XYZ file of C-alpha atoms in Angstrom:
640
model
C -64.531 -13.610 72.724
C -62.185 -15.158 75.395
C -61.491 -17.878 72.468
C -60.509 -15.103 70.262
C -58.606 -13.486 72.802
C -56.783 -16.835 74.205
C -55.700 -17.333 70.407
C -54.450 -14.206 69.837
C -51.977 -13.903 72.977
C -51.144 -17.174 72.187
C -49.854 -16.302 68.732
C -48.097 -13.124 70.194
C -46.479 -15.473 72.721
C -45.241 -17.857 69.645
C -43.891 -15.125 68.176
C -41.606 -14.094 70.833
C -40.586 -17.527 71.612
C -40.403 -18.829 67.720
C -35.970 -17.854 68.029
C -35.836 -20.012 71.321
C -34.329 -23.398 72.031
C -36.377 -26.352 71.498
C -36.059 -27.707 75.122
C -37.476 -23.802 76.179
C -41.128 -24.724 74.862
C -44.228 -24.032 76.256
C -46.564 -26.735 78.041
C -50.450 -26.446 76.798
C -51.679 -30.034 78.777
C -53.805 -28.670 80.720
C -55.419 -26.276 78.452
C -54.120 -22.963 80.440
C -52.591 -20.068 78.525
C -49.193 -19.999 78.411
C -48.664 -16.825 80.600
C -50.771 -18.295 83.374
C -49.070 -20.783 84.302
C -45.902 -23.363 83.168
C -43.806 -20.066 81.854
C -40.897 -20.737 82.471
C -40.793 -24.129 83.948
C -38.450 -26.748 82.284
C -39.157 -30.642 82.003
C -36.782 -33.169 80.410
C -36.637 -33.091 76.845
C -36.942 -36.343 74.904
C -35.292 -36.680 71.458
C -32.772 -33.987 71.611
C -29.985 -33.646 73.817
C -30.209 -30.159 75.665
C -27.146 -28.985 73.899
C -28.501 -28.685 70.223
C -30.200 -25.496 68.985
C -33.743 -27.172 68.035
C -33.783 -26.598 64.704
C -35.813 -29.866 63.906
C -38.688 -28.750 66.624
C -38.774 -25.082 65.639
C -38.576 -25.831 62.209
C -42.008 -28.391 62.969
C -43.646 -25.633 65.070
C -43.468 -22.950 62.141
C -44.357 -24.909 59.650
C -47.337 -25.083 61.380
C -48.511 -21.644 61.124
C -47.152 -21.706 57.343
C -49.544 -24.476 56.664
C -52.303 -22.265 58.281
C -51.875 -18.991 55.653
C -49.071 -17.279 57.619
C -46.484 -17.473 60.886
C -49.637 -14.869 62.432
C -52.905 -17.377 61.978
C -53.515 -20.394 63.580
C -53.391 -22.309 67.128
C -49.670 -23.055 67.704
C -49.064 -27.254 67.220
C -49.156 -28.773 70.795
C -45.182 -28.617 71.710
C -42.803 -30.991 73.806
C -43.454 -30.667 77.663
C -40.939 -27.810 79.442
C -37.771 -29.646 80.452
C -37.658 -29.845 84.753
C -33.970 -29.800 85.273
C -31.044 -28.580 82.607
C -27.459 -30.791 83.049
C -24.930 -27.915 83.573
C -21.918 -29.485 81.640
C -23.981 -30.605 78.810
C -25.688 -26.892 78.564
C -21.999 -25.798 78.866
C -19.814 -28.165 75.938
C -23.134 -27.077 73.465
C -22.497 -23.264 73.953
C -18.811 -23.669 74.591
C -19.159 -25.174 70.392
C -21.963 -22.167 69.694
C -19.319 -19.863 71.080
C -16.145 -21.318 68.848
C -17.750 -21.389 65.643
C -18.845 -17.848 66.269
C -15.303 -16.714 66.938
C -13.846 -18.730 64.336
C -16.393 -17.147 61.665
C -15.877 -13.649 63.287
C -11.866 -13.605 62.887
C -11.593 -15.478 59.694
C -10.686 -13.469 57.132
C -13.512 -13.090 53.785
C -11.815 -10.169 51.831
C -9.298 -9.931 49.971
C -7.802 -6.738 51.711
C -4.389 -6.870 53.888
C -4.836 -6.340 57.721
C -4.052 -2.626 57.834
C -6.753 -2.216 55.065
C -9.497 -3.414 57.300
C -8.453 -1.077 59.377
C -11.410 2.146 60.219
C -10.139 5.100 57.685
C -9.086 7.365 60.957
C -6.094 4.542 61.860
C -4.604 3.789 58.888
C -1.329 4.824 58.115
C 0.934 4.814 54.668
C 3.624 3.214 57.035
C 1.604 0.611 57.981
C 1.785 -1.572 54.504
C 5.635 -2.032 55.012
C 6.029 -1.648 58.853
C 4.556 -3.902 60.613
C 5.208 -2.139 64.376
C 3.142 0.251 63.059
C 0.047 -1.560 63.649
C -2.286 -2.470 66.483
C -0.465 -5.043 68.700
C -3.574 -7.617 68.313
C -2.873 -7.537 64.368
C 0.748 -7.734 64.275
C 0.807 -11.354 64.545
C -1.875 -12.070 61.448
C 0.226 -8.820 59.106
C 3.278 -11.270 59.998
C 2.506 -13.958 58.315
C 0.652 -12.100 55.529
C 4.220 -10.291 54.812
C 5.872 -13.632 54.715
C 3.518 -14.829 52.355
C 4.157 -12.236 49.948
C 7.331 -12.636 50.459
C 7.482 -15.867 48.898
C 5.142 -15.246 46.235
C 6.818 -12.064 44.947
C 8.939 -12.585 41.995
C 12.676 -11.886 41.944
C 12.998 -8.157 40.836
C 16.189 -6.635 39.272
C 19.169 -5.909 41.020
C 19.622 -2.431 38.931
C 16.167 -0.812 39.608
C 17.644 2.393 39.165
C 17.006 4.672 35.772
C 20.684 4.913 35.422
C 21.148 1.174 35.168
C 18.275 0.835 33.040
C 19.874 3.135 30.867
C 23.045 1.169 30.352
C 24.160 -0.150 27.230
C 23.802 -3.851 27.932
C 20.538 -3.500 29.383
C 18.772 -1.687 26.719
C 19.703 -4.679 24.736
C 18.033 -6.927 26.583
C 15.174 -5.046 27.459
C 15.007 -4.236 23.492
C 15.691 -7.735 22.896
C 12.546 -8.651 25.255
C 10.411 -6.202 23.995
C 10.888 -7.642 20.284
C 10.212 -11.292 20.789
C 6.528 -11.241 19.684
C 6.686 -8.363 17.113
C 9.445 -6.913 15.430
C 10.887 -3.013 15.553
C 11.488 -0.690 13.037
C 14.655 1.521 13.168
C 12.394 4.191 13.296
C 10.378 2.787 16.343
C 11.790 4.999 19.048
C 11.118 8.170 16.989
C 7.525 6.937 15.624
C 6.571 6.059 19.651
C 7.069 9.319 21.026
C 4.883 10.580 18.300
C 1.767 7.931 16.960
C 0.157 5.696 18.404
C 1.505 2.454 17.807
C -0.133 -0.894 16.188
C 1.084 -4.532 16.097
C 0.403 -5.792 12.965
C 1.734 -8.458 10.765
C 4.525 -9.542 13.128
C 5.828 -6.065 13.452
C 5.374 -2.876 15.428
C 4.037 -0.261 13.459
C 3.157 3.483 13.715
C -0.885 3.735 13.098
C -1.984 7.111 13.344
C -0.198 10.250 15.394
C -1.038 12.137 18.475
C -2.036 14.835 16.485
C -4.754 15.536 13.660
C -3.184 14.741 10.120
C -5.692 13.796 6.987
C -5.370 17.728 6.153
C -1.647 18.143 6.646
C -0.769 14.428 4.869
C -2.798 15.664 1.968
C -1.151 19.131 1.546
C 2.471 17.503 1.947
C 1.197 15.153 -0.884
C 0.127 17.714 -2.872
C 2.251 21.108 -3.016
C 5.717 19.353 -0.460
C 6.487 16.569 0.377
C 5.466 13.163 2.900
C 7.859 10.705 4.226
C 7.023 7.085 5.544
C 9.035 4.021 6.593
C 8.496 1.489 4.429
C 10.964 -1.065 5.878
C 8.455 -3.423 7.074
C 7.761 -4.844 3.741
C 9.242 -7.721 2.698
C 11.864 -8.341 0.231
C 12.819 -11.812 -0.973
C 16.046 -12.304 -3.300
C 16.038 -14.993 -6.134
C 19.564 -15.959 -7.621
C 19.869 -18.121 -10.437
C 20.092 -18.543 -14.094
C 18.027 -15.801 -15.989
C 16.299 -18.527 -18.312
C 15.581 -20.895 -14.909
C 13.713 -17.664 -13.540
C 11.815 -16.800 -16.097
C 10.375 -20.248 -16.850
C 9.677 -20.878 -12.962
C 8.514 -17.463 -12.059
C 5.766 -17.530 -15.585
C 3.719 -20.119 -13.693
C 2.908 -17.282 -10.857
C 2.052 -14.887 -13.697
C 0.372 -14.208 -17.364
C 0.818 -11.699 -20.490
C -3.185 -11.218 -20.109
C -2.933 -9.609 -17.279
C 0.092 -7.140 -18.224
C 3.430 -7.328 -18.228
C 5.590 -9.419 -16.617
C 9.165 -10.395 -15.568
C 10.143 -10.575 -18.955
C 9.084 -6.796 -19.536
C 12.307 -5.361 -21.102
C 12.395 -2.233 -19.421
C 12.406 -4.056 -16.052
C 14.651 -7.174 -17.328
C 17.648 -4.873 -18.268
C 17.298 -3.508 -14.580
C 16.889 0.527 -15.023
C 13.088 0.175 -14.469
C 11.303 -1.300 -11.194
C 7.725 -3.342 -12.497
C 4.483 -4.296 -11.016
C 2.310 -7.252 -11.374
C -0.482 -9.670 -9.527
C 0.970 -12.650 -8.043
C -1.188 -15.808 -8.873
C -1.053 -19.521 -7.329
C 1.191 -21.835 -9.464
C -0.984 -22.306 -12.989
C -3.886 -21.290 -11.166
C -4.337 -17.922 -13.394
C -7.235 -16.311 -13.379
C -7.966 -18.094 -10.423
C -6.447 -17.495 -6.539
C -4.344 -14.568 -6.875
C -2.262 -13.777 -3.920
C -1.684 -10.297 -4.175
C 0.503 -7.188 -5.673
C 4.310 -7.271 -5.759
C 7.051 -4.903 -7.237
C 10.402 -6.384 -8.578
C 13.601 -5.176 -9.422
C 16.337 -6.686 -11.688
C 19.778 -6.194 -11.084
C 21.692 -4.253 -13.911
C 24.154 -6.550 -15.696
C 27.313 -5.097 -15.977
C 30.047 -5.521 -18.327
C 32.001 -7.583 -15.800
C 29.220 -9.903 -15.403
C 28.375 -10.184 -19.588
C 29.606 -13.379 -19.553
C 28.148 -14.935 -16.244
C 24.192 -16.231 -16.718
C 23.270 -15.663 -13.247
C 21.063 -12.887 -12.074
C 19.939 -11.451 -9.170
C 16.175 -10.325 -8.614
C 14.606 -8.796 -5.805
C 10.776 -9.010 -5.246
C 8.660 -6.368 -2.754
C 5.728 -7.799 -0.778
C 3.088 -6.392 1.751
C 4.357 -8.999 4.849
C 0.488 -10.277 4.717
C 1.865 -11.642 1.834
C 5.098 -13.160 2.615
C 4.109 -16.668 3.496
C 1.565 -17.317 0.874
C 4.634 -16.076 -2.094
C 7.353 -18.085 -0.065
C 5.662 -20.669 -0.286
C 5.048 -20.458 -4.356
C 8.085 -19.660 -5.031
C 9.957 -22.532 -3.468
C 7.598 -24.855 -5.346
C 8.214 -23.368 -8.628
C 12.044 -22.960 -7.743
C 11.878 -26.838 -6.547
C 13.325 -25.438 -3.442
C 13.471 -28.405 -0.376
C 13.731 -28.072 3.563
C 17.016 -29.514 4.238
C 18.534 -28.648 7.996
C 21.170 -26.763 5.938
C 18.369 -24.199 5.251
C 17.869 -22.633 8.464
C 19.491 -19.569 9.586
C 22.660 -19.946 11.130
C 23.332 -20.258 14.745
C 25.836 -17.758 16.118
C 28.531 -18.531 17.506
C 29.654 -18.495 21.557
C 30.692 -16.050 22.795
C 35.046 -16.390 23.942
C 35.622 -16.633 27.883
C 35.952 -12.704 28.905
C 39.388 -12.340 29.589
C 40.503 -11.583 33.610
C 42.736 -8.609 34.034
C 44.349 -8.851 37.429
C 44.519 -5.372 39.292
C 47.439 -3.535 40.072
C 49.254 -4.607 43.071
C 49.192 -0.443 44.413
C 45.143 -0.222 43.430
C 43.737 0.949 46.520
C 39.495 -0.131 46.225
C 37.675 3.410 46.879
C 33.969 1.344 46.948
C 32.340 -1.406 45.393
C 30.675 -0.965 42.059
C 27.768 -3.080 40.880
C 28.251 -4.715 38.017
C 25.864 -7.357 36.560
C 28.218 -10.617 35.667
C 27.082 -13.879 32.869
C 26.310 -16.474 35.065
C 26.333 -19.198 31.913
C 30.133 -18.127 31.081
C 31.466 -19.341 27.947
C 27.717 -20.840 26.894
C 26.283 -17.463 26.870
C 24.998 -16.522 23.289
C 25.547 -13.175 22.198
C 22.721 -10.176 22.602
C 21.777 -8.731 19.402
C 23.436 -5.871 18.416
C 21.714 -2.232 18.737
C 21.194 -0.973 15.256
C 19.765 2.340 14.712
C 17.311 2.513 17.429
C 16.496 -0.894 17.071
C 17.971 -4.425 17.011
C 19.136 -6.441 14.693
C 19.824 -10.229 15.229
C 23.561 -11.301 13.978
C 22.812 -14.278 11.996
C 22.115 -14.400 8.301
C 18.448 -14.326 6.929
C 16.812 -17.629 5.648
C 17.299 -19.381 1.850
C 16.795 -22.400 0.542
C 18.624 -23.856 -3.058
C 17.583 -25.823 -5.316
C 19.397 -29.022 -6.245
C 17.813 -29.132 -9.953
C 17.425 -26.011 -11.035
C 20.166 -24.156 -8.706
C 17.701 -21.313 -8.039
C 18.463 -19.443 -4.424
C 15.728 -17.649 -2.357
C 16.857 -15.631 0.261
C 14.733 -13.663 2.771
C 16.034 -9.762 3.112
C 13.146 -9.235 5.063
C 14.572 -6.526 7.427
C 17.853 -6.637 5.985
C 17.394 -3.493 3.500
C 15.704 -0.151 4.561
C 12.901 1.631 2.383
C 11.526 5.294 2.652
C 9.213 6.904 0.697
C 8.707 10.056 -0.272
C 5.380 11.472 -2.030
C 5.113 14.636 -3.250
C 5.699 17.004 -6.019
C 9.414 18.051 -4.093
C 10.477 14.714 -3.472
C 13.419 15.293 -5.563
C 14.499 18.794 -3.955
C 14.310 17.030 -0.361
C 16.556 14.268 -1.447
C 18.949 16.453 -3.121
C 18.940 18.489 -0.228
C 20.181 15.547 2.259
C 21.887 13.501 0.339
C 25.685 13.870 -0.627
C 27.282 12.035 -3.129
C 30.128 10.348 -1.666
C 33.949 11.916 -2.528
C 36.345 9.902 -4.072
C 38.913 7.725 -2.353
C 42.000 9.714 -1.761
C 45.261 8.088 -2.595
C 46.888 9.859 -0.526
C 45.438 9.123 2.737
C 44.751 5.915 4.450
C 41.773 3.626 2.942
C 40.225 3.515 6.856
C 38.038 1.019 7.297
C 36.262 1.213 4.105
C 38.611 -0.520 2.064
C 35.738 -1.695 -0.318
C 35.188 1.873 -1.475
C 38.686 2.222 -2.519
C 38.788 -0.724 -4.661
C 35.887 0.541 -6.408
C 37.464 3.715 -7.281
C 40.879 2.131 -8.312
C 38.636 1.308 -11.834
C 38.339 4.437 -14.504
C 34.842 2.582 -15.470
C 33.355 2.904 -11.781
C 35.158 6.364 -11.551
C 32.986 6.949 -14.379
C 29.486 5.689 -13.592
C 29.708 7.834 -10.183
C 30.592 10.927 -12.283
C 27.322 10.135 -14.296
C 25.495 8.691 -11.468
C 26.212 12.035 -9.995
C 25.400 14.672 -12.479
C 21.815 12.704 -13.069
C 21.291 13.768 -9.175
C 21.859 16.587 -9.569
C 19.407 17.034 -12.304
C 16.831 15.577 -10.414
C 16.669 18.814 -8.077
C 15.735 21.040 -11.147
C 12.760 19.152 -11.809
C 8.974 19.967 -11.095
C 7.955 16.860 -10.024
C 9.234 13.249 -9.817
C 6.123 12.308 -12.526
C 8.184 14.311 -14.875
C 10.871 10.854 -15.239
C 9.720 8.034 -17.028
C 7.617 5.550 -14.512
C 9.755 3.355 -12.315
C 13.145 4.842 -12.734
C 16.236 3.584 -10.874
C 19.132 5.119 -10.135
C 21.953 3.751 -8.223
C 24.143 6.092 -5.962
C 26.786 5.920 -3.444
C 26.323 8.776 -0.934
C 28.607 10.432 2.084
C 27.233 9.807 5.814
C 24.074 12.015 5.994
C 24.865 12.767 9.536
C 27.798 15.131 8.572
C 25.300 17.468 6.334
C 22.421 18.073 8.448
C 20.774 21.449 8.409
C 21.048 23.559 10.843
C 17.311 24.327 11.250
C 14.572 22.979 9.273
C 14.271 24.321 6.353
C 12.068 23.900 3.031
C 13.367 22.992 0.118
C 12.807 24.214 -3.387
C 13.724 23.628 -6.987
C 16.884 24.968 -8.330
C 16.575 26.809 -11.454
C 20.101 26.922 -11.809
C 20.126 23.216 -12.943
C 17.623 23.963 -15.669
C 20.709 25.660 -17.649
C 21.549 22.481 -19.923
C 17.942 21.613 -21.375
C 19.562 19.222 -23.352
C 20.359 17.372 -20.352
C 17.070 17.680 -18.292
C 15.151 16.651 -21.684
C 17.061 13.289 -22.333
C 16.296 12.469 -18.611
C 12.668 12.898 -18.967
C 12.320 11.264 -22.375
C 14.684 8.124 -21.399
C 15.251 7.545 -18.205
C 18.346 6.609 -16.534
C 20.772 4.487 -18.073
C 21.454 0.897 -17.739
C 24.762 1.724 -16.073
C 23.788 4.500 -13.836
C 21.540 2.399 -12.666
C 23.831 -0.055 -11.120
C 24.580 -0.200 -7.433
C 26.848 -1.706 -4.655
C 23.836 -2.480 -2.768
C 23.479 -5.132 -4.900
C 26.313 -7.022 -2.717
C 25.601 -8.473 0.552
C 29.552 -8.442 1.814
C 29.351 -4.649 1.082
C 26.049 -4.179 2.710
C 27.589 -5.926 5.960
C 30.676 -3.916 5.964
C 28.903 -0.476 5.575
C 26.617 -1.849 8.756
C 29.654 -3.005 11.000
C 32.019 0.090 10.029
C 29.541 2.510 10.803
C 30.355 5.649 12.912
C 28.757 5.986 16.294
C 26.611 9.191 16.913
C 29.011 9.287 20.158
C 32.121 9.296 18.186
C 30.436 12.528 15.913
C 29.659 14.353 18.481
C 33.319 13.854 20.167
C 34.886 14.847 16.788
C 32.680 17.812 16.815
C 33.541 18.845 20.088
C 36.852 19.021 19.148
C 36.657 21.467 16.247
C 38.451 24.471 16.371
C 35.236 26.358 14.951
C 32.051 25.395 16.558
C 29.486 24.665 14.513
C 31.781 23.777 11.405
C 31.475 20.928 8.531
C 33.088 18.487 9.858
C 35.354 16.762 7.417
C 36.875 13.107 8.167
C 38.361 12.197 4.690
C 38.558 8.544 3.684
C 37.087 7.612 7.378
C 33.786 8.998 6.488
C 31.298 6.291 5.607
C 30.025 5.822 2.287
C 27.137 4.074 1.936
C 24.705 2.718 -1.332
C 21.583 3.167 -1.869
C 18.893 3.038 -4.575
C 16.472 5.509 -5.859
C 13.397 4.326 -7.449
C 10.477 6.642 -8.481
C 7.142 5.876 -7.967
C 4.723 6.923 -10.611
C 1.658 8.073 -8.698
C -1.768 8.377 -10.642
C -1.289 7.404 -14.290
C -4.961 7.130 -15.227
C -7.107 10.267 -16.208
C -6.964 13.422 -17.269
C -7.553 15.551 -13.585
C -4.060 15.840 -11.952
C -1.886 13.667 -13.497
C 1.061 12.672 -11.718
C -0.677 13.298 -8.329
C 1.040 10.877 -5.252
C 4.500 10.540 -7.638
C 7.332 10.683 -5.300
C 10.554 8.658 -4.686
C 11.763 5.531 -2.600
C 14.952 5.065 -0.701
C 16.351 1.864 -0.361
C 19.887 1.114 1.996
C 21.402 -0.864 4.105
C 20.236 -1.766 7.018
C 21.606 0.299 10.451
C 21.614 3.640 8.823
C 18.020 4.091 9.178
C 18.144 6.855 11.881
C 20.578 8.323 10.090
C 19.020 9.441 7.216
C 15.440 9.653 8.705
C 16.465 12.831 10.974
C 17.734 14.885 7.910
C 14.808 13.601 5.767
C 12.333 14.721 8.589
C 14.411 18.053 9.030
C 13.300 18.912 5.075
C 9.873 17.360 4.147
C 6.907 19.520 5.103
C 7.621 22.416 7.175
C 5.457 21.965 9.465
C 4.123 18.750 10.482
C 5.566 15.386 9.236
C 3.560 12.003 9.460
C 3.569 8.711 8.448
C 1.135 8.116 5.710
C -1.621 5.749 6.450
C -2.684 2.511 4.630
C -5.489 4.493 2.988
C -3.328 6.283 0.915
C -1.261 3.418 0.107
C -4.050 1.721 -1.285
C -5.048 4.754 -3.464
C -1.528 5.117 -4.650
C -1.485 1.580 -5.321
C -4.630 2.168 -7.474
C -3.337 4.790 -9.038
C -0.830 3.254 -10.141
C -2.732 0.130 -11.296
């Protein structure tokens, strides 16, 4: 019993003193409990100095009681004798390095919080993260030298943090200009952003799907109105050459088994637009890239007796580097450096106007100045509500066959409208351009009034004109034969726009000459009416760079003597070209035929704002989306 008893106070005494320093031990010579006699009496240690923390003895005495079942069973191992004396300044440097390790791990910071953060939730303050007096006198110190540390980590910001300075001309360019480096905008993007949520796709920045529910509402516009989309991110791609050249290098990308082709004569004379499957060079029925529209361009009688002809070929951008790529090696088209787009040029030394010797300064006004000087390179210039890079697109020519391919990727704008009142909506905002007065100045649209010095193009815009005009009195666009073109030259949509949105409707009134109506839906358009000055890339630049600003409209119409009032600007108005091709829709079947026909817009490029906001103002009355890539691909079935 005493044996029992001994053992067990001996185990509750190893267990108070198992967290003690090894030269604290307890002395079991004699065979006396420990709390009889020798507790508390110290003897020299041997092995360790009297500064460490024992780790190698207590580690020795507990792993006796491990090996025993548990710390609780067992006799304790016999221990090192009590130490007699303790040496003060030994005892002293050992806890003096216990003590500085402690502080050391105590203040040393393990989070990644500032010092006012670590601060109890009843102290802190929001002034406290940018004033450091604010703080506790025993942190200011450490808060120092986090701020300065910050301080050189934090990047540069903007002088011209304020909205109004974001807002400034130049700096919408740039941040534009940033914003478009990786994928490119549409001159629609502003309007689509506030509206859809956006996707980059394909290099560009497209509208995906709106804010708002739309299946329903895109299928009733499609069906009984009218649906508008921006087509401008496809791809367009301009071959120049002999007619003969083209057709021998383009049949290697095509066969008459599969349809027709670019020799269909329809499409060749250029008053039809045609369709067809792309294939790998000689590689039919094998690797087929994908489906492409063409156009030709009308031959006119000034151009009977030149060979060359210009084509223009529509791609999905997935596309664009897989047909490139063809095409050049049917073309025998090389990289030379010659072939790259050109670099703009520098921009002249701004020119210093000294001030007035009386001009008093009233304050100093920031202004942000070119640091690079005469090196600087341009900005891009704001287009629309996008930007447009100054430089001309790619090509590449031919030394054999004298084939050019030029990429108008971008450089021509496409809308389309599906529905069966396509036709009303476009008759509705477009105007067909007046006729250059002689009397007046030419303005700055000196192009238009050498067209209209020629009786012949007097002519075709009479015609051109009255086949508009019929267009409105139709049911539906499927009513025309599939693939119709008709050129046009229209007035600057911004000087016609509604004054609320409104729905348009046929006009029965143009349904007076039958004769008329029934020659357009039998044949078509005309070779000549369908001819177009959008053919011509100098006239496409000009109608870009001598376009009206919106600011200059609204200072005009400011200044009208009646408010509200057409306003009229005579041979200053802008007249741009476009192209109207129809789109058959479904072809196949007997159950609504005709369903998905509708009409595509093609102009130059800058005016796409412009004739977007009138568009929008007349499609569906109540609700206007972008139509999805679903119903692309079943109007591209359809019209398979």
């Amino acid at each position: 019993m005493n044996k029992i008893m001994s053992s067990a106070k001996e185990k509750k005494y190893a267990k108070r003193m198992r967290n003690q320093p090894a030269n604290v031990s307890l002395d079991q010579s004699d065979g006396a409990p420990p709390h009889h006699e020798g507790r508390g009496s110290f003897q020299p240690y041997r092995g360790t100095s009297p500064g460490s923390s024992g780790r190698q003895h207590r580690g020795a005495h507990q792993s006796h009681f491990h090996s025993r079942g548990g710390r609780g069973r067992g006799a304790p191992m016999e221990s090192q004798p009590i130490p007699k004396y303790v040496t003060a300044s030994m005892f002293a440097q050992a806890r003096a390095a216990e003590i500085n390790a402690m502080v050391k791990a105590v203040s040393q910071k393990s989070s990644n919080s500032l010092v006012f953060q670590s601060l109890p939730r009843h102290m802190r303050r929001r002034a406290m993260g940018h004033n450091i007096k604010r703080l506790p006198r025993r942190l200011r110190e450490i808060a120092k030298k986090e701020m300065e540390k910050t301080m050189h980590q934090k990047k540069e910001q903007s002088k011209s943090k304020c909205r109004k300075a974001r807002r400034r001309h130049g700096n919408l360019q740039l941040e534009f200009n940033r914003r478009q480096r990786k994928n490119i905008w549409l001159e629609t993007h502003i309007w689509h952003a506030k509206r859809f949520h956006m996707l980059k796709k394909w290099g560009y920045c497209l509208a995906h799907r709106p804010t708002m529910k739309s299946y329903r509402a895109c299928y009733r516009a499609m069906s009984s109105h009218c649906l508008l989309q921006d087509l401008t991110y496809y791809c367009c791609v301009e071959l120049l050459g002999k007619e003969e050249d083209l057709l021998l290098a383009l049949s290697r990308l095509c066969s008459v088994d599969a349809g027709p082709t670019f020799m269909a004569a329809p499409c060749i004379s250029g008053k039809r637009q045609g369709s067809l499957v792309l294939y790998r060079a000689d590689k039919y029925p094998g690797e087929a890239l994908g489906h492409i529209t063409f156009i030709w361009k009308p031959r006119s009688v000034s151009e009977m007796a030149c060979d060359k002809r210009q084509l223009w070929i529509w791609m999905h951008p997935a596309l664009k580097e897989d047909v490139l790529k063809e095409l050049r090696l049917v073309c025998v088209c090389e990289d030379r450096p010659d072939n790259f787009v050109c670099i703009p040029e520098p921009a002249p030394p701004p020119v210093k106007e000294e001030p007035p010797a009386n001009a008093t300064k009233a304050g100093k006004k920031r202004k942000l100045q070119n640091k690079e000087g005469e090196k600087a390179v341009p900005v891009k210039k704001i287009i629309g509500d996008g930007t447009r890079a100054t430089p001309d697109p790619y090509y590449w020519t031919s030394t054999q066959t004298g084939i050019t391919i030029r990429d108008l990727t971008m450089e021509i704008v496409r809308y389309r409208l599906v529905g069966p009142l396509s036709n009303c909506v476009l008759g509705d905002a477009l105007h067909v351009a007046p006729l250059h007065k002689e009397s007046e100045d030419s303005g700055p649209h000196g192009w238009w009034a050498g067209y209209c010095g020629n009786p012949d193009n007097i002519l075709r815009h009479s015609n051109q004109e009255s086949l508009f005009k019929l267009l409105k009195g139709l049911e539906s666009p499927a009513q025309i034969p599939s693939g119709t073109i008709l050129g046009l030259t229209v007035g600057d949509p911004r000087l016609n726009l509604p004054k609320r949105r409104t729905k348009s409707f046929p006009n029965l009134e143009n349904y007076e000459d039958r004769d008329k109506v029934k020659s357009l839906m039998l044949d078509g358009v005309s070779v000549e009416s369908s001819e177009s000055l959008i053919w011509s890339a100098d006239v496409r630049s000009r109608v870009t760079d001598n376009k009206i600003s919106e600011q200059e409209i609204n200072r005009l119409r400011s200044e009208l003597l009646v408010p509200g009032s057409k306003l009229d600007l005579g041979n200053n108005e802008s007249k741009i070209p476009v192209l109207l091709i129809q789109q058959p829709g479904k072809v196949t079947g007997k159950d609504r035929p005709g369903w998905g026909s509708g009409w595509d817009i093609c102009l130059p490029k800058g005016w796409g704002m412009a004739f977007w906001i009138p568009l929008v103002s007349l499609c569906f009355f109540l609700l206007l989306y972008r139509i999805t890539e679903l119903y692309l691909c079943i109007s591209y079935s359809y019209a398979v």
